[in-house]
C-alpha cells in the first residue's frame, strides 16, 4: 500500500515538508510506503471548464503537473495534501491542481482515504483546512481525521518541527490513515453498487 504526500508549498523543504515528513516516517513505521509529490513553484493553470476530460481520466492540458499527479493517483491507495496558509486560504496552485485532477479523474481518487494538512504562522489555518477538504467531500473520499485539526505552526523554514502538538497531530493522523487503509484493503468499496447519478438544479421559470 502506498500513500502519496503532495506538498503544495513553493518552498520544497519548508514547514509543509516538515509536517509531511513526520507523516511519512509514521506511515513507514506502520509498513505503508510513501512517495512525495512536490508542486514546487511552477505555474498551474486553473480549470477552464472545457469538459474535454470527461471519461478520459486526463486533463486536456499536458504542460503542467496535473496529469503527472493523476498518473500517480492511479497507483496510490491514499493521499495527504499539504499546504501553507496564504491569506487564510490554501496555495492557489494547489487548489487549481486539486480542482483539475479531481474533475478529470474522479474514479482514480474516489473511495481512497485522504487527509489535508495545513501550516500557518499565526492564523487562518482552519479556514484553509475547511477549503482543502471541500473537494474531497464531494468525491466519495473518506477523510482521515486526528486528535485535532491537522494544523502545525511555523514561519521560517523548519520551525514547524518545534510545534510539539502539531507534530503529534500529524503522527496520530498518519496512524489513523494506516488503520483505515488496512481495513479498506480487507473490504474494498463495491463501486458497482452505486445508484446512477441524479442531477438537479434550482432554476424555476416564472409565468
Ligand atoms: C503570500 C503569503 C501569505 C501568507 N498568509 C498567511 C496567513 O494568512 N496566515 C498565516 O498564519 N501565515 C501566513 N503566511 C505564512 C506561511 O503560512 C508560513 O510561513 C508557512 O510556514 C509557510 O510554509 P512553507 O514553509 O511550507 O512554505 C503567508 C505566507 C505567504 C508567503
Short mmCIF file of C-alpha atoms and ligand atoms in Angstrom, two decimals:
data_model
loop_
_atom_site.label_atom_id
_atom_site.label_comp_id
_atom_site.label_asym_id
_atom_site.label_seq_id
_atom_site.Cartn_x
_atom_site.Cartn_y
_atom_site.Cartn_z
CA UNK A 1 0.00 0.00 0.00
CA UNK A 2 1.21 3.46 -0.84
CA UNK A 3 0.28 6.97 0.30
CA UNK A 4 1.08 9.92 -1.93
CA UNK A 5 2.21 13.02 0.01
CA UNK A 6 1.51 16.14 -2.03
CA UNK A 7 3.42 19.25 -0.98
CA UNK A 8 1.62 22.36 -2.22
CA UNK A 9 4.24 24.77 -0.89
CA UNK A 10 6.57 26.50 -3.33
CA UNK A 11 9.24 26.00 -0.62
CA UNK A 12 10.10 22.36 -1.23
CA UNK A 13 11.85 21.88 2.11
CA UNK A 14 9.78 24.30 4.20
CA UNK A 15 7.34 23.71 7.03
CA UNK A 16 4.78 21.81 4.95
CA UNK A 17 7.57 19.40 4.04
CA UNK A 18 8.48 19.06 7.74
CA UNK A 19 4.90 18.07 8.60
CA UNK A 20 4.61 15.71 5.61
CA UNK A 21 7.92 14.09 6.62
CA UNK A 22 6.56 13.45 10.13
CA UNK A 23 3.59 11.72 8.47
CA UNK A 24 5.87 9.76 6.09
CA UNK A 25 8.04 8.49 8.96
CA UNK A 26 4.97 7.38 10.91
CA UNK A 27 3.42 5.63 7.89
CA UNK A 28 6.68 3.83 7.14
CA UNK A 29 6.73 2.54 10.73
CA UNK A 30 3.23 1.18 10.01
CA UNK A 31 4.65 -0.57 6.90
CA UNK A 32 2.85 1.76 4.49
CA UNK A 33 5.00 3.02 1.60
CA UNK A 34 5.09 6.75 0.87
CA UNK A 35 6.02 8.96 -2.05
CA UNK A 36 6.44 12.73 -2.08
CA UNK A 37 4.94 14.76 -4.89
CA UNK A 38 6.25 18.35 -4.98
CA UNK A 39 4.25 21.07 -6.67
CA UNK A 40 7.17 23.47 -6.33
CA UNK A 41 6.94 26.95 -7.79
CA UNK A 42 5.89 26.05 -11.32
CA UNK A 43 2.66 27.64 -12.61
CA UNK A 44 -0.52 25.54 -12.68
CA UNK A 45 -3.44 26.59 -14.85
CA UNK A 46 -6.93 26.82 -13.41
CA UNK A 47 -9.72 24.59 -14.75
CA UNK A 48 -11.28 26.24 -17.81
CA UNK A 49 -14.43 24.05 -17.70
CA UNK A 50 -13.82 22.84 -21.27
CA UNK A 51 -15.18 19.36 -20.34
CA UNK A 52 -12.62 17.75 -22.68
CA UNK A 53 -11.57 15.48 -19.82
CA UNK A 54 -14.94 13.75 -19.44
CA UNK A 55 -14.46 9.95 -19.29
CA UNK A 56 -10.76 10.30 -20.19
CA UNK A 57 -9.18 10.43 -16.73
CA UNK A 58 -6.74 13.04 -18.07
CA UNK A 59 -6.79 16.82 -18.32
CA UNK A 60 -6.56 18.27 -21.83
CA UNK A 61 -3.58 20.41 -20.73
CA UNK A 62 -0.34 18.47 -20.59
CA UNK A 63 2.01 21.37 -19.94
CA UNK A 64 1.92 21.36 -16.14
CA UNK A 65 1.89 19.00 -13.19
CA UNK A 66 -1.78 17.94 -13.12
CA UNK A 67 -1.63 14.87 -15.39
CA UNK A 68 1.51 13.71 -13.56
CA UNK A 69 -0.46 13.76 -10.31
CA UNK A 70 -3.28 11.83 -11.98
CA UNK A 71 -0.78 9.17 -13.14
CA UNK A 72 0.48 8.85 -9.56
CA UNK A 73 -3.11 8.67 -8.25
CA UNK A 74 -3.71 5.61 -10.37
CA UNK A 75 -1.34 3.55 -8.21
CA UNK A 76 -1.83 5.33 -4.85
CA UNK A 77 -4.06 3.91 -2.11
CA UNK A 78 -4.30 7.13 -0.09
CA UNK A 79 -3.38 10.81 -0.20
CA UNK A 80 -2.17 13.59 2.06
CA UNK A 81 -2.41 17.10 0.61
CA UNK A 82 -0.28 19.68 2.45
CA UNK A 83 -0.41 23.44 2.10
CA UNK A 84 0.82 26.57 3.85
CA UNK A 85 -1.84 29.13 4.72
CA UNK A 86 -1.81 32.08 2.31
CA UNK A 87 -4.27 34.80 3.37
CA UNK A 88 -6.38 32.23 5.18
CA UNK A 89 -6.51 30.01 2.09
CA UNK A 90 -4.59 27.09 0.59
CA UNK A 91 -1.91 27.93 -2.00
CA UNK A 92 -3.56 28.85 -5.32
CA UNK A 93 -1.59 26.38 -7.45
CA UNK A 94 -2.59 23.52 -5.15
CA UNK A 95 -6.24 24.48 -5.41
CA UNK A 96 -6.01 24.54 -9.21
CA UNK A 97 -4.24 21.17 -9.15
CA UNK A 98 -6.89 19.56 -6.96
CA UNK A 99 -9.79 21.03 -8.92
CA UNK A 100 -8.45 19.88 -12.29
CA UNK A 101 -7.23 16.46 -11.12
CA UNK A 102 -10.45 15.56 -9.33
CA UNK A 103 -12.67 16.83 -12.13
CA UNK A 104 -10.73 14.98 -14.82
CA UNK A 105 -10.10 11.75 -12.94
CA UNK A 106 -12.65 11.33 -10.13
CA UNK A 107 -12.62 7.48 -10.33
CA UNK A 108 -8.89 7.41 -9.57
CA UNK A 109 -9.46 9.27 -6.28
CA UNK A 110 -12.88 8.01 -5.16
CA UNK A 111 -13.03 5.68 -2.13
CA UNK A 112 -9.35 6.31 -1.32
CA UNK A 113 -8.68 7.89 2.09
CA UNK A 114 -7.37 11.44 2.10
CA UNK A 115 -6.15 13.96 4.66
CA UNK A 116 -5.42 17.65 4.37
CA UNK A 117 -2.71 19.26 6.48
CA UNK A 118 -2.20 23.00 6.86
CA UNK A 119 0.73 25.10 8.09
CA UNK A 120 0.43 28.67 9.31
CA UNK A 121 2.47 31.31 11.05
CA UNK A 122 -0.41 32.60 13.17
CA UNK A 123 -3.99 32.43 11.81
CA UNK A 124 -6.36 31.37 9.03
CA UNK A 125 -5.42 27.69 9.11
CA UNK A 126 -8.88 26.40 9.99
CA UNK A 127 -10.43 28.28 7.06
CA UNK A 128 -7.76 26.86 4.74
CA UNK A 129 -8.31 23.38 6.21
CA UNK A 130 -12.05 23.53 5.53
CA UNK A 131 -11.43 24.76 1.99
CA UNK A 132 -8.98 21.93 1.38
CA UNK A 133 -11.47 19.27 2.43
CA UNK A 134 -14.40 20.54 0.33
CA UNK A 135 -13.44 18.83 -2.97
CA UNK A 136 -12.66 15.52 -1.25
CA UNK A 137 -16.03 15.54 0.50
CA UNK A 138 -17.85 15.52 -2.84
CA UNK A 139 -15.70 12.83 -4.45
CA UNK A 140 -16.50 9.93 -2.10
CA UNK A 141 -13.09 10.17 -0.44
CA UNK A 142 -13.05 9.10 3.23
CA UNK A 143 -11.41 11.94 5.20
CA UNK A 144 -8.84 10.87 7.77
CA UNK A 145 -9.00 12.84 10.99
CA UNK A 146 -6.77 13.19 14.02
CA UNK A 147 -6.87 14.32 17.65
CA UNK A 148 -7.18 17.94 16.42
CA UNK A 149 -7.45 19.64 13.05
CA UNK A 150 -4.31 18.78 11.05
CA UNK A 151 -2.54 22.09 11.67
CA UNK A 152 1.04 22.97 12.61
CA UNK A 153 2.60 26.34 13.33
CA UNK A 154 5.80 27.80 11.90
CA UNK A 155 7.12 30.65 9.79
CA UNK A 156 10.77 30.31 8.85
CA UNK A 157 11.89 27.01 7.32
CA UNK A 158 11.84 24.14 9.81
CA UNK A 159 10.06 25.96 12.65
CA UNK A 160 7.05 23.62 12.41
CA UNK A 161 9.24 20.83 13.82
CA UNK A 162 9.19 22.75 17.14
CA UNK A 163 5.38 22.61 17.33
CA UNK A 164 5.15 19.51 19.51
CA UNK A 165 1.36 19.31 19.48
CA UNK A 166 1.20 19.95 15.73
CA UNK A 167 3.72 17.15 15.06
CA UNK A 168 1.80 14.80 17.34
CA UNK A 169 -1.41 15.65 15.47
CA UNK A 170 0.36 14.66 12.21
CA UNK A 171 1.56 11.35 13.67
CA UNK A 172 -1.90 10.49 15.03
CA UNK A 173 -3.47 11.22 11.66
CA UNK A 174 -0.85 9.02 9.94
CA UNK A 175 -1.60 6.10 12.27
CA UNK A 176 -5.34 6.59 11.62
CA UNK A 177 -4.60 6.58 7.88
CA UNK A 178 -2.70 3.29 8.22
CA UNK A 179 -5.53 1.76 10.25
CA UNK A 180 -8.17 2.81 7.69
CA UNK A 181 -6.04 1.57 4.78
CA UNK A 182 -5.64 -1.85 6.40
CA UNK A 183 -9.40 -2.13 6.87
CA UNK A 184 -10.21 -0.93 3.35
CA UNK A 185 -7.80 -3.48 1.91
CA UNK A 186 -9.86 -6.23 3.52
CA UNK A 187 -13.13 -4.90 2.12
CA UNK A 188 -12.75 -2.64 -0.95
CA UNK A 189 -15.66 -0.38 -1.82
CA UNK A 190 -18.29 -2.10 -4.03
CA UNK A 191 -18.10 0.60 -6.69
CA UNK A 192 -20.57 -1.21 -8.96
CA UNK A 193 -23.36 -0.89 -6.39
CA UNK A 194 -23.74 2.89 -6.66
CA UNK A 195 -27.03 4.31 -7.91
CA UNK A 196 -26.96 6.10 -11.25
CA UNK A 197 -26.36 9.77 -10.52
CA UNK A 198 -29.28 12.19 -10.15
CA UNK A 199 -28.53 15.79 -11.20
CA UNK A 200 -30.81 18.66 -10.18
CA UNK A 201 -30.56 22.42 -10.10
CA UNK A 202 -32.73 25.13 -8.62
CA UNK A 203 -33.90 27.04 -11.69
CA UNK A 204 -37.61 27.94 -11.70
CA UNK A 205 -39.26 29.65 -14.61
CA UNK A 206 -41.90 32.21 -13.64
CA UNK A 207 -45.01 32.66 -15.77
C1 LIG B 1 1.69 35.11 0.44
C2 LIG B 1 1.72 34.58 1.86
C3 LIG B 1 0.59 34.67 2.65
C4 LIG B 1 0.59 34.18 3.94
N1 LIG B 1 -0.56 34.25 4.68
C5 LIG B 1 -0.59 33.74 5.92
C6 LIG B 1 -1.80 33.74 6.68
O1 LIG B 1 -2.87 34.16 6.24
N2 LIG B 1 -1.75 33.25 7.94
C7 LIG B 1 -0.60 32.75 8.49
O2 LIG B 1 -0.63 32.35 9.64
N3 LIG B 1 0.55 32.69 7.78
C8 LIG B 1 0.58 33.16 6.51
N4 LIG B 1 1.74 33.08 5.77
C9 LIG B 1 2.91 32.41 6.36
C10 LIG B 1 3.07 30.94 5.92
O3 LIG B 1 1.87 30.23 6.02
C11 LIG B 1 4.12 30.27 6.79
O4 LIG B 1 5.34 30.95 6.68
C12 LIG B 1 4.33 28.79 6.48
O5 LIG B 1 5.22 28.26 7.45
C13 LIG B 1 4.94 28.56 5.10
O6 LIG B 1 5.01 27.18 4.87
P1 LIG B 1 6.15 26.52 3.94
O7 LIG B 1 7.46 26.69 4.69
O8 LIG B 1 5.79 25.11 3.76
O9 LIG B 1 6.14 27.28 2.66
C14 LIG B 1 1.76 33.58 4.48
C15 LIG B 1 2.90 33.49 3.67
C16 LIG B 1 2.88 33.97 2.38
C17 LIG B 1 4.13 33.84 1.52
#
